[in-house]
Short mmCIF file of C-alpha atoms in Angstrom, two decimals:
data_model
loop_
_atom_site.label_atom_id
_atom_site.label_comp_id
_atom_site.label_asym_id
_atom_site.label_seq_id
_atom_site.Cartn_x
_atom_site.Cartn_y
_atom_site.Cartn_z
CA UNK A 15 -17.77 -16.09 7.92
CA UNK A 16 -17.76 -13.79 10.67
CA UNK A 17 -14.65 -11.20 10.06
CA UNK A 18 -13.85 -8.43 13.02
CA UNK A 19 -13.07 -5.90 10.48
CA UNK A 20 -13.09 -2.54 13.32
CA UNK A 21 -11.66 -2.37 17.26
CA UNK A 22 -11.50 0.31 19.37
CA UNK A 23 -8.92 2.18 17.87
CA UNK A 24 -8.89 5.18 20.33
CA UNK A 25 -7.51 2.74 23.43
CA UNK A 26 -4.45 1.39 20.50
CA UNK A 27 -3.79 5.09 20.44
CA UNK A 28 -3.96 5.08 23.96
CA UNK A 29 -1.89 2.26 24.19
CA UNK A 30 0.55 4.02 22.10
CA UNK A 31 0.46 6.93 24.13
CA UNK A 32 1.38 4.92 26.86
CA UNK A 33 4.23 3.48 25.97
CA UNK A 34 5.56 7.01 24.92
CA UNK A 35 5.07 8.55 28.26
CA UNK A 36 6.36 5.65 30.03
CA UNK A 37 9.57 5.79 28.01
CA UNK A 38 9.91 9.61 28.89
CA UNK A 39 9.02 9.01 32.90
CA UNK A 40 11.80 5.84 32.90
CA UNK A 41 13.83 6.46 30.65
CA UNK A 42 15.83 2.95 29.20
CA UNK A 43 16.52 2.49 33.39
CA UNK A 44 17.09 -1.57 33.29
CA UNK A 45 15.45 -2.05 30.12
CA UNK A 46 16.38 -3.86 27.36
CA UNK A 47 15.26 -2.42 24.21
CA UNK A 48 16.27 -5.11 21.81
CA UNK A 49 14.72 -7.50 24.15
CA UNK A 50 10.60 -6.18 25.26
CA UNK A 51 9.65 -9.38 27.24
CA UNK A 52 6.93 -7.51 29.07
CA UNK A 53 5.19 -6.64 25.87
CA UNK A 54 3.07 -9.29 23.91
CA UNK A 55 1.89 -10.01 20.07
CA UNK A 56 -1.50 -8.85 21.35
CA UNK A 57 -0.36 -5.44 22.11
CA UNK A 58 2.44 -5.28 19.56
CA UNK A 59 0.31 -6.50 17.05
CA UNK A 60 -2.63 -3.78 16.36
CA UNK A 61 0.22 -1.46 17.00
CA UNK A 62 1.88 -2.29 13.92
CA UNK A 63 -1.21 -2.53 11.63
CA UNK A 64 -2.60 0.65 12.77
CA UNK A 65 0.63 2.79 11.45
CA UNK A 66 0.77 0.59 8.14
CA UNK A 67 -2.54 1.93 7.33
CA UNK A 68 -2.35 5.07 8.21
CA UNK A 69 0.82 5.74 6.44
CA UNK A 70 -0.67 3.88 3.20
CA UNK A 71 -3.32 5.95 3.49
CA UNK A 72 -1.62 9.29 4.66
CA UNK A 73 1.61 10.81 3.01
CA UNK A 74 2.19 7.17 0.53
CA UNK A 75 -0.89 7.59 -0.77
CA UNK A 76 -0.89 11.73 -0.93
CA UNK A 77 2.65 12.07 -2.65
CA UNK A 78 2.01 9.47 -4.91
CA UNK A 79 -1.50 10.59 -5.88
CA UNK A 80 -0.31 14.07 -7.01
CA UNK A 81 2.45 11.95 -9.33
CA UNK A 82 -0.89 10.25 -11.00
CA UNK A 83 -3.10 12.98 -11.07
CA UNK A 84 -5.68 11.12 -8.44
CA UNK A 85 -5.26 14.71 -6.85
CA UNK A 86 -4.32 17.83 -7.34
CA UNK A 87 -2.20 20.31 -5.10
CA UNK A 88 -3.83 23.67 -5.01
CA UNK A 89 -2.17 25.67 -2.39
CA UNK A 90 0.62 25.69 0.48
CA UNK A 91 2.84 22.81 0.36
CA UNK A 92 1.13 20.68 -1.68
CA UNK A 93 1.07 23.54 -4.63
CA UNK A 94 5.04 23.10 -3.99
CA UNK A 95 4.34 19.29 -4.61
CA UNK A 96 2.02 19.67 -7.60
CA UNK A 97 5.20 21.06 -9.51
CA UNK A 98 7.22 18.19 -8.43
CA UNK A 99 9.03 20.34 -5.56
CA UNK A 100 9.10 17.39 -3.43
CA UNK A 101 11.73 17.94 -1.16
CA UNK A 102 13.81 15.39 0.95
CA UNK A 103 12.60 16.81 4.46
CA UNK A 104 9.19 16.28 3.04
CA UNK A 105 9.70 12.39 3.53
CA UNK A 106 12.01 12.31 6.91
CA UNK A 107 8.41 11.51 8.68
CA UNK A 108 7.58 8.29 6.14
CA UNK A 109 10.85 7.25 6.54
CA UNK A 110 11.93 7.64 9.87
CA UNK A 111 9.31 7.59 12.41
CA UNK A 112 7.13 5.60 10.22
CA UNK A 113 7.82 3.17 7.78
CA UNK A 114 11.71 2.09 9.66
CA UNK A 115 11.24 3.16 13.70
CA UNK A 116 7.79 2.54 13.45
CA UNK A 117 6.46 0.00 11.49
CA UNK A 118 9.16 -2.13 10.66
CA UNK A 119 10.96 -1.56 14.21
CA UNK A 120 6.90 -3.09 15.71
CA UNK A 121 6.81 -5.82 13.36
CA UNK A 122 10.66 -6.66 14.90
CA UNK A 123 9.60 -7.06 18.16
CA UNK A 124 6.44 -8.92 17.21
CA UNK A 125 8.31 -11.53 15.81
CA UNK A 126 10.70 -11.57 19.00
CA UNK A 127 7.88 -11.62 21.01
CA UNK A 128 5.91 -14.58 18.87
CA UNK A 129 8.90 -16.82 20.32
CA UNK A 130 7.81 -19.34 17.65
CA UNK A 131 3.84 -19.01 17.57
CA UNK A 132 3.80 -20.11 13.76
CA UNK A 133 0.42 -18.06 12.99
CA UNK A 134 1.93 -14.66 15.05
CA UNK A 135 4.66 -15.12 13.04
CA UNK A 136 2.93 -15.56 9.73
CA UNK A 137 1.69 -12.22 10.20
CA UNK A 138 4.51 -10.50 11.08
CA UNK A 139 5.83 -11.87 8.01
CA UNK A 140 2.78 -10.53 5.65
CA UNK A 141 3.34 -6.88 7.04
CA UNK A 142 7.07 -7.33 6.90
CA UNK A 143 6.81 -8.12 3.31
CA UNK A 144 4.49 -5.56 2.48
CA UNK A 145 5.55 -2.90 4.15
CA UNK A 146 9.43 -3.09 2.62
CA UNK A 147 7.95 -3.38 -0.51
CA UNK A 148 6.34 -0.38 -0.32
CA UNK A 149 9.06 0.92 0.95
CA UNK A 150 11.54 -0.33 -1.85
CA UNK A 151 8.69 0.64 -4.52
CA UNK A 152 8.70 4.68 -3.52
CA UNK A 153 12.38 4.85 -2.62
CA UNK A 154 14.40 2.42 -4.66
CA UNK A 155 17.56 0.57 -3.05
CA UNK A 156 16.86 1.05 0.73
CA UNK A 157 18.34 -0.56 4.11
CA UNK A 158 16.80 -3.91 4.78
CA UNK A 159 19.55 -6.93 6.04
CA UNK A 160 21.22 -4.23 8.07
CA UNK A 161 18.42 -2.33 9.51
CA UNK A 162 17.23 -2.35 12.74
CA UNK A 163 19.91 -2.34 14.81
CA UNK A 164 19.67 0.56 16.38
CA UNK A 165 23.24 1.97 17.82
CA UNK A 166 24.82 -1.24 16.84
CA UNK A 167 24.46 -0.12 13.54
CA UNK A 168 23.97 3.52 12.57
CA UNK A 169 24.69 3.37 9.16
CA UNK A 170 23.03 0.25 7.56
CA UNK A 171 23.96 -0.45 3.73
CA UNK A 172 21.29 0.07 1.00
CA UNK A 173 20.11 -3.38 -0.33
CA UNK A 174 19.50 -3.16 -4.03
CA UNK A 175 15.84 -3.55 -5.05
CA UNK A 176 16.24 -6.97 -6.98
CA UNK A 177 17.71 -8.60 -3.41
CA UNK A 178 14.55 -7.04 -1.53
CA UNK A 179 12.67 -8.63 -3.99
CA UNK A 180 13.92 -11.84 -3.46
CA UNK A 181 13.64 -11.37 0.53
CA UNK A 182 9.51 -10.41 0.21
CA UNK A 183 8.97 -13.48 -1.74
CA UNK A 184 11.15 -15.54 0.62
CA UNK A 185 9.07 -13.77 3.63
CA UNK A 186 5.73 -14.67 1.52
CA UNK A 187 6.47 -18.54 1.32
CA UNK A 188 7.57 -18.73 4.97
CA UNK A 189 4.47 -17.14 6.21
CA UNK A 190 2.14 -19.62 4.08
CA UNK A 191 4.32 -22.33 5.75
CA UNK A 192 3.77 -20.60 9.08
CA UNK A 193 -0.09 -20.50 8.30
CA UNK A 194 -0.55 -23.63 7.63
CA UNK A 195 1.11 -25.00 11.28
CA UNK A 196 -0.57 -25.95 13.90
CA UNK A 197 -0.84 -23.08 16.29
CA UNK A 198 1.10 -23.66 19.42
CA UNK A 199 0.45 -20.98 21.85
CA UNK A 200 -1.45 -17.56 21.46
CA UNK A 201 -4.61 -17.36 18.91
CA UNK A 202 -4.70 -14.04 17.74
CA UNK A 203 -8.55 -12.90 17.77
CA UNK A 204 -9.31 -9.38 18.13
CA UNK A 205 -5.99 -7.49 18.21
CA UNK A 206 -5.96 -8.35 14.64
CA UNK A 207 -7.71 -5.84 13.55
CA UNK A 208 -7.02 -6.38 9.91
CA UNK A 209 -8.58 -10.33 10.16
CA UNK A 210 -9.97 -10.78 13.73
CA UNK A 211 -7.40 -13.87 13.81
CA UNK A 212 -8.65 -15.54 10.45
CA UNK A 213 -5.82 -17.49 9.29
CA UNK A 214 -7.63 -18.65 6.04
CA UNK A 215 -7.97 -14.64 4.94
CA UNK A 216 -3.89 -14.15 5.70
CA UNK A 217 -3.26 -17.01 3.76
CA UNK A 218 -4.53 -15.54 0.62
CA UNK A 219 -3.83 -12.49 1.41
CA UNK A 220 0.10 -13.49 1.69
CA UNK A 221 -0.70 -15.30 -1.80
CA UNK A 222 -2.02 -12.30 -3.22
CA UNK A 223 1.01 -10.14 -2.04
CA UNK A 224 2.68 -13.04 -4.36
CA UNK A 225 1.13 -12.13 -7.12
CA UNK A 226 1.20 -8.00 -6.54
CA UNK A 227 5.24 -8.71 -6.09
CA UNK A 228 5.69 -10.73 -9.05
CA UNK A 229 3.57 -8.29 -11.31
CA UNK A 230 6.01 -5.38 -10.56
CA UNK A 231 9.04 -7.69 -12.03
CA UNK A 232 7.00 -8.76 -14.95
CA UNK A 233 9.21 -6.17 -17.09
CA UNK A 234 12.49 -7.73 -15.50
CA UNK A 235 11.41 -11.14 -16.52
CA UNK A 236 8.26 -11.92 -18.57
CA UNK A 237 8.02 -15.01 -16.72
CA UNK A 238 6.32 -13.33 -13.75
CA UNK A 239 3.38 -12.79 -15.37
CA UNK A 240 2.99 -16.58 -15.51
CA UNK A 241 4.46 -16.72 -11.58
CA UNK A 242 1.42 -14.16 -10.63
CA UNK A 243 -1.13 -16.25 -12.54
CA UNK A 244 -0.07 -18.91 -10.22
CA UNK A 245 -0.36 -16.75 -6.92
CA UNK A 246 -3.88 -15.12 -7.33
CA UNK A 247 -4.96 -18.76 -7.49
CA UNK A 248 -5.01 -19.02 -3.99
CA UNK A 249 -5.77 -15.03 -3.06
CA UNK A 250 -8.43 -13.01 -2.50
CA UNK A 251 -11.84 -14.96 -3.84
CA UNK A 252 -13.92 -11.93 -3.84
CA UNK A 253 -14.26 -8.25 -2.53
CA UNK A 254 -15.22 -9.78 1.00
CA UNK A 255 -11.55 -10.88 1.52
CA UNK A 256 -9.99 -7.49 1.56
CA UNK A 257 -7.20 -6.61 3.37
CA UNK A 258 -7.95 -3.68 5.26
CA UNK A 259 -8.48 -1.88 8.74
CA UNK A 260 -11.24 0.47 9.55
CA UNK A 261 -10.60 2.89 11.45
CA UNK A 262 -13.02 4.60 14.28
CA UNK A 263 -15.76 7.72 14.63
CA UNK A 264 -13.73 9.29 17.69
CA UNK A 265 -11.33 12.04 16.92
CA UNK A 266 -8.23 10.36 17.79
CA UNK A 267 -9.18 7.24 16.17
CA UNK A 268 -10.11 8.53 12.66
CA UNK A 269 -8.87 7.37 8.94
CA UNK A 270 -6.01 9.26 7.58
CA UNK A 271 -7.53 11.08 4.47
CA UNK A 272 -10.79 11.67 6.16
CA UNK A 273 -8.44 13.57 9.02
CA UNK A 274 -5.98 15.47 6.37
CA UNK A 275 -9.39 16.63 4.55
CA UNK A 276 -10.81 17.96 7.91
CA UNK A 277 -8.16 19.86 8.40
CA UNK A 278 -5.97 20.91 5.33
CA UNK A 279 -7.16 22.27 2.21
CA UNK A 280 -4.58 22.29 -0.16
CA UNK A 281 -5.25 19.07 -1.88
CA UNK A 282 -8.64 18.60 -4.48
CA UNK A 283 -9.90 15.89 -6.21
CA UNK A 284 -7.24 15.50 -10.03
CA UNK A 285 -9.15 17.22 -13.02
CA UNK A 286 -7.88 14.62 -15.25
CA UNK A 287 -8.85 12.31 -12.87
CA UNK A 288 -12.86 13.71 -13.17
CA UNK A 289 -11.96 14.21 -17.00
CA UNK A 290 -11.15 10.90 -17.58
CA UNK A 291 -14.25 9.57 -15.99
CA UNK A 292 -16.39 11.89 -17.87
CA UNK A 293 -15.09 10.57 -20.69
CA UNK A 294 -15.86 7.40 -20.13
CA UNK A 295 -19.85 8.68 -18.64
CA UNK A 296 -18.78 7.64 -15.46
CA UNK A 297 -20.92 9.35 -13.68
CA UNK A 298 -22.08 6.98 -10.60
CA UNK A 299 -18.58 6.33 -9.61
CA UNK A 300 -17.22 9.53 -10.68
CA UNK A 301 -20.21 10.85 -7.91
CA UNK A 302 -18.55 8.85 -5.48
CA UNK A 303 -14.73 8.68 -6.67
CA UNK A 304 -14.42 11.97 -8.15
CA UNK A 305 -16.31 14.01 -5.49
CA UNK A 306 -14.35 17.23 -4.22
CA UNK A 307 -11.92 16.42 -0.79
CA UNK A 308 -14.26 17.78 1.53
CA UNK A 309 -15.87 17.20 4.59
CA UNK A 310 -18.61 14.93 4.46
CA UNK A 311 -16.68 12.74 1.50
CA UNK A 312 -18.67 9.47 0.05
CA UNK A 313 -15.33 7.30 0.67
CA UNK A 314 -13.33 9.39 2.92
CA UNK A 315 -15.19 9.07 6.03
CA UNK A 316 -14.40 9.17 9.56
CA UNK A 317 -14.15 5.34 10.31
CA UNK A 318 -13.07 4.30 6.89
CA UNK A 319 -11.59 1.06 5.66
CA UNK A 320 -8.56 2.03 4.40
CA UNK A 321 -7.22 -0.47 2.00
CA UNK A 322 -4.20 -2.33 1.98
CA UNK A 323 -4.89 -4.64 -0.74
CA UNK A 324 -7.93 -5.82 -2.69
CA UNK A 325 -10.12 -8.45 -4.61
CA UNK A 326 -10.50 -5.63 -7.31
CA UNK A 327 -6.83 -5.11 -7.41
CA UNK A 328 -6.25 -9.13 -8.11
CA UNK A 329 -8.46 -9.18 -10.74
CA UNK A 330 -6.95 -6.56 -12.44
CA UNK A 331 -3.75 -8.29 -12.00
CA UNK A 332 -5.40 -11.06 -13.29
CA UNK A 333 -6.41 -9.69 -16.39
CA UNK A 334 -3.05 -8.21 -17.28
CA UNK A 335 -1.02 -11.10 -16.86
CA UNK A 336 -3.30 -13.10 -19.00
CA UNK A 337 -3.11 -10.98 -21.75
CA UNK A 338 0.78 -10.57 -21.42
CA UNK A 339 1.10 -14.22 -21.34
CA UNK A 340 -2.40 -15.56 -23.78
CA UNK A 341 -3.29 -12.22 -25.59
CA UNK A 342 -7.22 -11.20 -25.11
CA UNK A 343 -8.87 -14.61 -24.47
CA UNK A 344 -12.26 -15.10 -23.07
CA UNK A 345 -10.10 -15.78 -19.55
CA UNK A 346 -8.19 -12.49 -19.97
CA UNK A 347 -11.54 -10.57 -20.86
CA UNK A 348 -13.57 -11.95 -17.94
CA UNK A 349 -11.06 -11.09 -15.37
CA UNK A 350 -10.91 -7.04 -16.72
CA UNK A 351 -14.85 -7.41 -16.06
CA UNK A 352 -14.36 -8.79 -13.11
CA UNK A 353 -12.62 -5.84 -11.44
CA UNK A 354 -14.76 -3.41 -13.14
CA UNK A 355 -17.61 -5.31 -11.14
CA UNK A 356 -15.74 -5.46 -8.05
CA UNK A 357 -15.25 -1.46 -7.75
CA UNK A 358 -18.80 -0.80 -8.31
CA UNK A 359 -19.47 -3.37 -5.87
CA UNK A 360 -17.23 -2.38 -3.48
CA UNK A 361 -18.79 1.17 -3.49
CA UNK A 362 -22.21 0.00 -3.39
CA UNK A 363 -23.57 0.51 -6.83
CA UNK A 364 -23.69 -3.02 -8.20
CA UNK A 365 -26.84 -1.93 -9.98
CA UNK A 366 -25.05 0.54 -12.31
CA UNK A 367 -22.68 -1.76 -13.51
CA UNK A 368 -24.15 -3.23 -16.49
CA UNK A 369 -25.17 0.07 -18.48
CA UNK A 370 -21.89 1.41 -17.67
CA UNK A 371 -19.79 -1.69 -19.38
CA UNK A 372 -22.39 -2.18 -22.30
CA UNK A 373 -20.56 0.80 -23.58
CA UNK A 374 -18.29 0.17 -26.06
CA UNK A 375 -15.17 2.30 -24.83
CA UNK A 376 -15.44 0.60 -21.70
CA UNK A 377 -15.82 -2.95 -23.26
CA UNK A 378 -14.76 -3.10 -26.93
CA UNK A 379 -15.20 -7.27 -26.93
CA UNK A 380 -12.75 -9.71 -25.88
CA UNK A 381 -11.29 -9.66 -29.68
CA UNK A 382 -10.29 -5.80 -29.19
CA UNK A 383 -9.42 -5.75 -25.41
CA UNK A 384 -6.27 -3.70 -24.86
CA UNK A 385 -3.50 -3.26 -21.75
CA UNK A 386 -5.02 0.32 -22.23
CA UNK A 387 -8.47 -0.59 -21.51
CA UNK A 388 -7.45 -2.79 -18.31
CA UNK A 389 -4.67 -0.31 -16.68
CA UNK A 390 -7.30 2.94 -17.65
CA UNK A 391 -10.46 1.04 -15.48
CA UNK A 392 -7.56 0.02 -12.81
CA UNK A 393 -6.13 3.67 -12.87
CA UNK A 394 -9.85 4.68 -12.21
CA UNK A 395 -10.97 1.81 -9.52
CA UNK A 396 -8.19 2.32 -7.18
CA UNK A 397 -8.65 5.96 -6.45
CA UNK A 398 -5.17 7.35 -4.81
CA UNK A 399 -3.99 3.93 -4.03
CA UNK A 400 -0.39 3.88 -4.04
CA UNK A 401 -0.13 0.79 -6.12
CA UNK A 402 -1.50 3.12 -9.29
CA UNK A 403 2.00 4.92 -9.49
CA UNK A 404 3.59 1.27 -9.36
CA UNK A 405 0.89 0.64 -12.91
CA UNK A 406 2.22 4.24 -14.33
CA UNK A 407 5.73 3.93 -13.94
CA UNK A 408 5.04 -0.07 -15.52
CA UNK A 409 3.16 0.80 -18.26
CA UNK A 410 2.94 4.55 -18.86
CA UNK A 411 -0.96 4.40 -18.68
CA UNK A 412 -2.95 6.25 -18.96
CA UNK A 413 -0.91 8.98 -20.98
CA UNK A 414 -0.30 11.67 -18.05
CA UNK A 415 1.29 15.43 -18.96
CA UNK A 416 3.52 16.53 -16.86
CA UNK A 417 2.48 19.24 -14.44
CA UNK A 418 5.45 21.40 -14.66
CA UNK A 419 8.40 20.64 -16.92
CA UNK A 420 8.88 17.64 -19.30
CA UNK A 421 8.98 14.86 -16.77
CA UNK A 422 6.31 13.27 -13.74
CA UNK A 423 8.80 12.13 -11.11
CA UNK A 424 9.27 7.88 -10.82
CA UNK A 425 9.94 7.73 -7.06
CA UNK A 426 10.19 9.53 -3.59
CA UNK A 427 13.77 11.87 -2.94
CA UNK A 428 15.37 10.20 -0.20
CA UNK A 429 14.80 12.01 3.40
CA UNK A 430 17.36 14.38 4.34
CA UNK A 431 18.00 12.70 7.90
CA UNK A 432 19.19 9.62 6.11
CA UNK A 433 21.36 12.05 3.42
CA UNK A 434 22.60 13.97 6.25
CA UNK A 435 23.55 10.99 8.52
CA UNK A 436 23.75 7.61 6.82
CA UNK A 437 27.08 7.39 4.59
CA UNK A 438 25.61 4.78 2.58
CA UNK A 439 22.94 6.48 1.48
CA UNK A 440 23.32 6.96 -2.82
CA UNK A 441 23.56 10.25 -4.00
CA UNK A 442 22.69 11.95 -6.99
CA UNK A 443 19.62 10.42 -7.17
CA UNK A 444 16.68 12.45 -8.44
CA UNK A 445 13.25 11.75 -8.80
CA UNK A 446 13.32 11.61 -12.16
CA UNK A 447 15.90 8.54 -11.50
CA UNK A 448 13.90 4.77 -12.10
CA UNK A 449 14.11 2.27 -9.61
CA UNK A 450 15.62 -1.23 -10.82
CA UNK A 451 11.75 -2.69 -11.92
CA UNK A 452 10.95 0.15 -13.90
CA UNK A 453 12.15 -0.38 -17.20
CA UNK A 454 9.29 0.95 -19.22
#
């Protein structure tokens, strides 16, 4: 199966470029911006994907990586953030001209402009669903029904997190449904620069978004565990699935860690991140995974794939939900080996995956298998993936001490535009405040 995994990601920023200059030379002279009928899913499309991965991969995956110790924050700002000085300005960007304006706002008009194309649609629904649950999972209650409509509504309402919830798996099913229709206008091909068009790959990628969603709720109701089980049936079927979007060797067109590391230096590599792996001996991954943030990086490299989602994430899912639901069978064992032998595969060391399992801390037997064994390799396989501070805040492992004070913050502050100018926005909150799923 032939997947068109990279595109020419300098003309989307072109593209993008475009669209702001125009807006600046014309102004909103006879246009109507709730209705873009000169602008196709082609164009909207690679758009929207492009921001989603650079903001998973930029300040998501940054701010959440100092709250897990993936990385450290060693001077300017980010020493500010290491002590849990996150402020609410720090996040006006995420929010604002990213995950709501941006993101959200492009996946809106790409489902105004699908005008019914069932697998257009079906996409829009995938990054809809994923990208307010991201959304939700950093910030808590946040505007959802009543977003979006620009001066119609200023000051949308916070939906709680359990109704969100509800809406991504309602968004998940439809977009299967969607799928599985026969398409009745525009294919998408290349402008999907996540799948090059491949239905098949966004059907189990929307399933495994299933089973992601329902694992967050499993301490709200132990029957998600069973509900995920279901899901990851039908997702990802091996590494080769991944959801993700490389990004390009030009300048303008690079990944977003590989950028931040060429120019910033006030974020290293966690030492209990490296401790923990030297613990463990290791040492192959810990060569790749634990090397210091700088330029040239093993992982962080100019045209990166930054992930969105992957097989080694499912089968980590896999294996927890088996043993919250059957204890440590030979099912529940196999899957926690499983995603041990998807990272090394993923990073290209296949070969070093046997020695490093035969030892016993890494594999104590299927009879002694622990949640602490299968969140630790997890923690360690998805290097500053946000989804790791989703697996803290769940389970509390691995055992983190705090960097300053008594407490690791649970979520993002919200942004100060949205404190400042949205009514409905709840105060008090802290980020030492849990959001509704976290009831660990």
């Amino acid at each position: 199966m032939i997947r068109i995994k990279s595109f020419h990601l300098i003309i989307l920023m072109l593209i993008l470029v475009g669209f702001s200059s125009c807006e600046q030379y014309f102004g909103d002279t006879n246009v109507d911006p709730d209705s873009p009928s000169s602008v196709t899913p082609p164009v909207i499309l690679p758009a929207a994907q492009l921001r989603l991965a650079y903001v998973v991969g930029g300040d998501a995956s940054r701010f959440s990586s100092i709250f897990t110790q993936h990385v450290d924050g060693v001077t300017r700002q980010f020493s500010v953030i290491q002590n849990y000085g996150l402020q609410p300005t720090d996040v006006d960007a995420l929010w604002s001209q990213n995950l709501y304006s941006g993101i959200l706002q492009e996946i809106n008009q790409l489902k105004i402009s699908a005008n019914g194309n069932p697998h257009y649609t079906g996409i829009a629904q995938v990054l809809e669903a994923y990208t307010i649950m991201l959304t939700t999972d950093l910030f808590g209650d946040v505007p959802y029904s009543q977003a979006l409509q620009g001066r119609e509504n200023l000051q949308p309402m916070f939906d709680s997190q359990e109704s969100i919830y509800t809406s991504i798996q309602n968004l998940l099913d439809e977009s299967i449904t969607n799928f599985a229709a026969t398409n009745n206008g525009l294919v998408p091909g290349p402008d999907d620069v996540i799948y090059g068009g491949d239905i098949s790959l966004w059907t189990k990628f929307a399933y495994s978004l299933k089973a992601r969603a329902h694992l967050h709720l499993g301490l709200v109701d132990q029957s998600n565990y069973t509900k995920a089980l279901t899901a990851l049936t039908n997702g990802f079927s091996s590494w080769e699935d991944d959801a993700d979007l490389k990004f390009g060797t030009a300048a303008t067109a690079n990944a977003p860690w590989f950028q931040y590391n060429n120019e910033r230096n006030d974020i290293a590599v966690g030492a209990n991140y490296v401790s923990l792996m030297n613990s463990l001996n290791d040492t192959v991954r810990g060569k790749i995974l634990g090397a210091p943030l700088t330029v040239p990086h093993p992982i962080f490299v100019p045209d990166q794939a930054q992930p969105l989602m992957t097989y080694t994430e499912l089968k980590f899912i896999e294996a927890e939900c088996r043993m919250k639901t059957e204890g440590a069978t030979a099912a529940t064992h196999q899957a926690y080996l499983d995603g041990i032998s998807s990272s090394f595969a993923e990073l290209g060391v296949s070969g070093d995956y046997p020695a490093y399992v035969a030892q016993g801390a890494v594999d104590p037997g299927q009879a002694t298998l622990s949640m602490n064994e299968i969140m630790t390799q997890k923690y360690i396989a998805l290097y500053t993936d946000v989804e790791v501070f989703n697996d803290w805040r769940r389970t509390g492992i691995p055992s983190l001490t705090p960097n300053s004070g008594s407490q690791i913050p649970v979520r993002l502050p919200y942004p100060n535009d949205e404190v400042n100018y949205n009514s409905n926005c709840p105060v008090g909150v802290t980020l030492f405040d849990k959001v509704w799923w976290d009831m660990n």
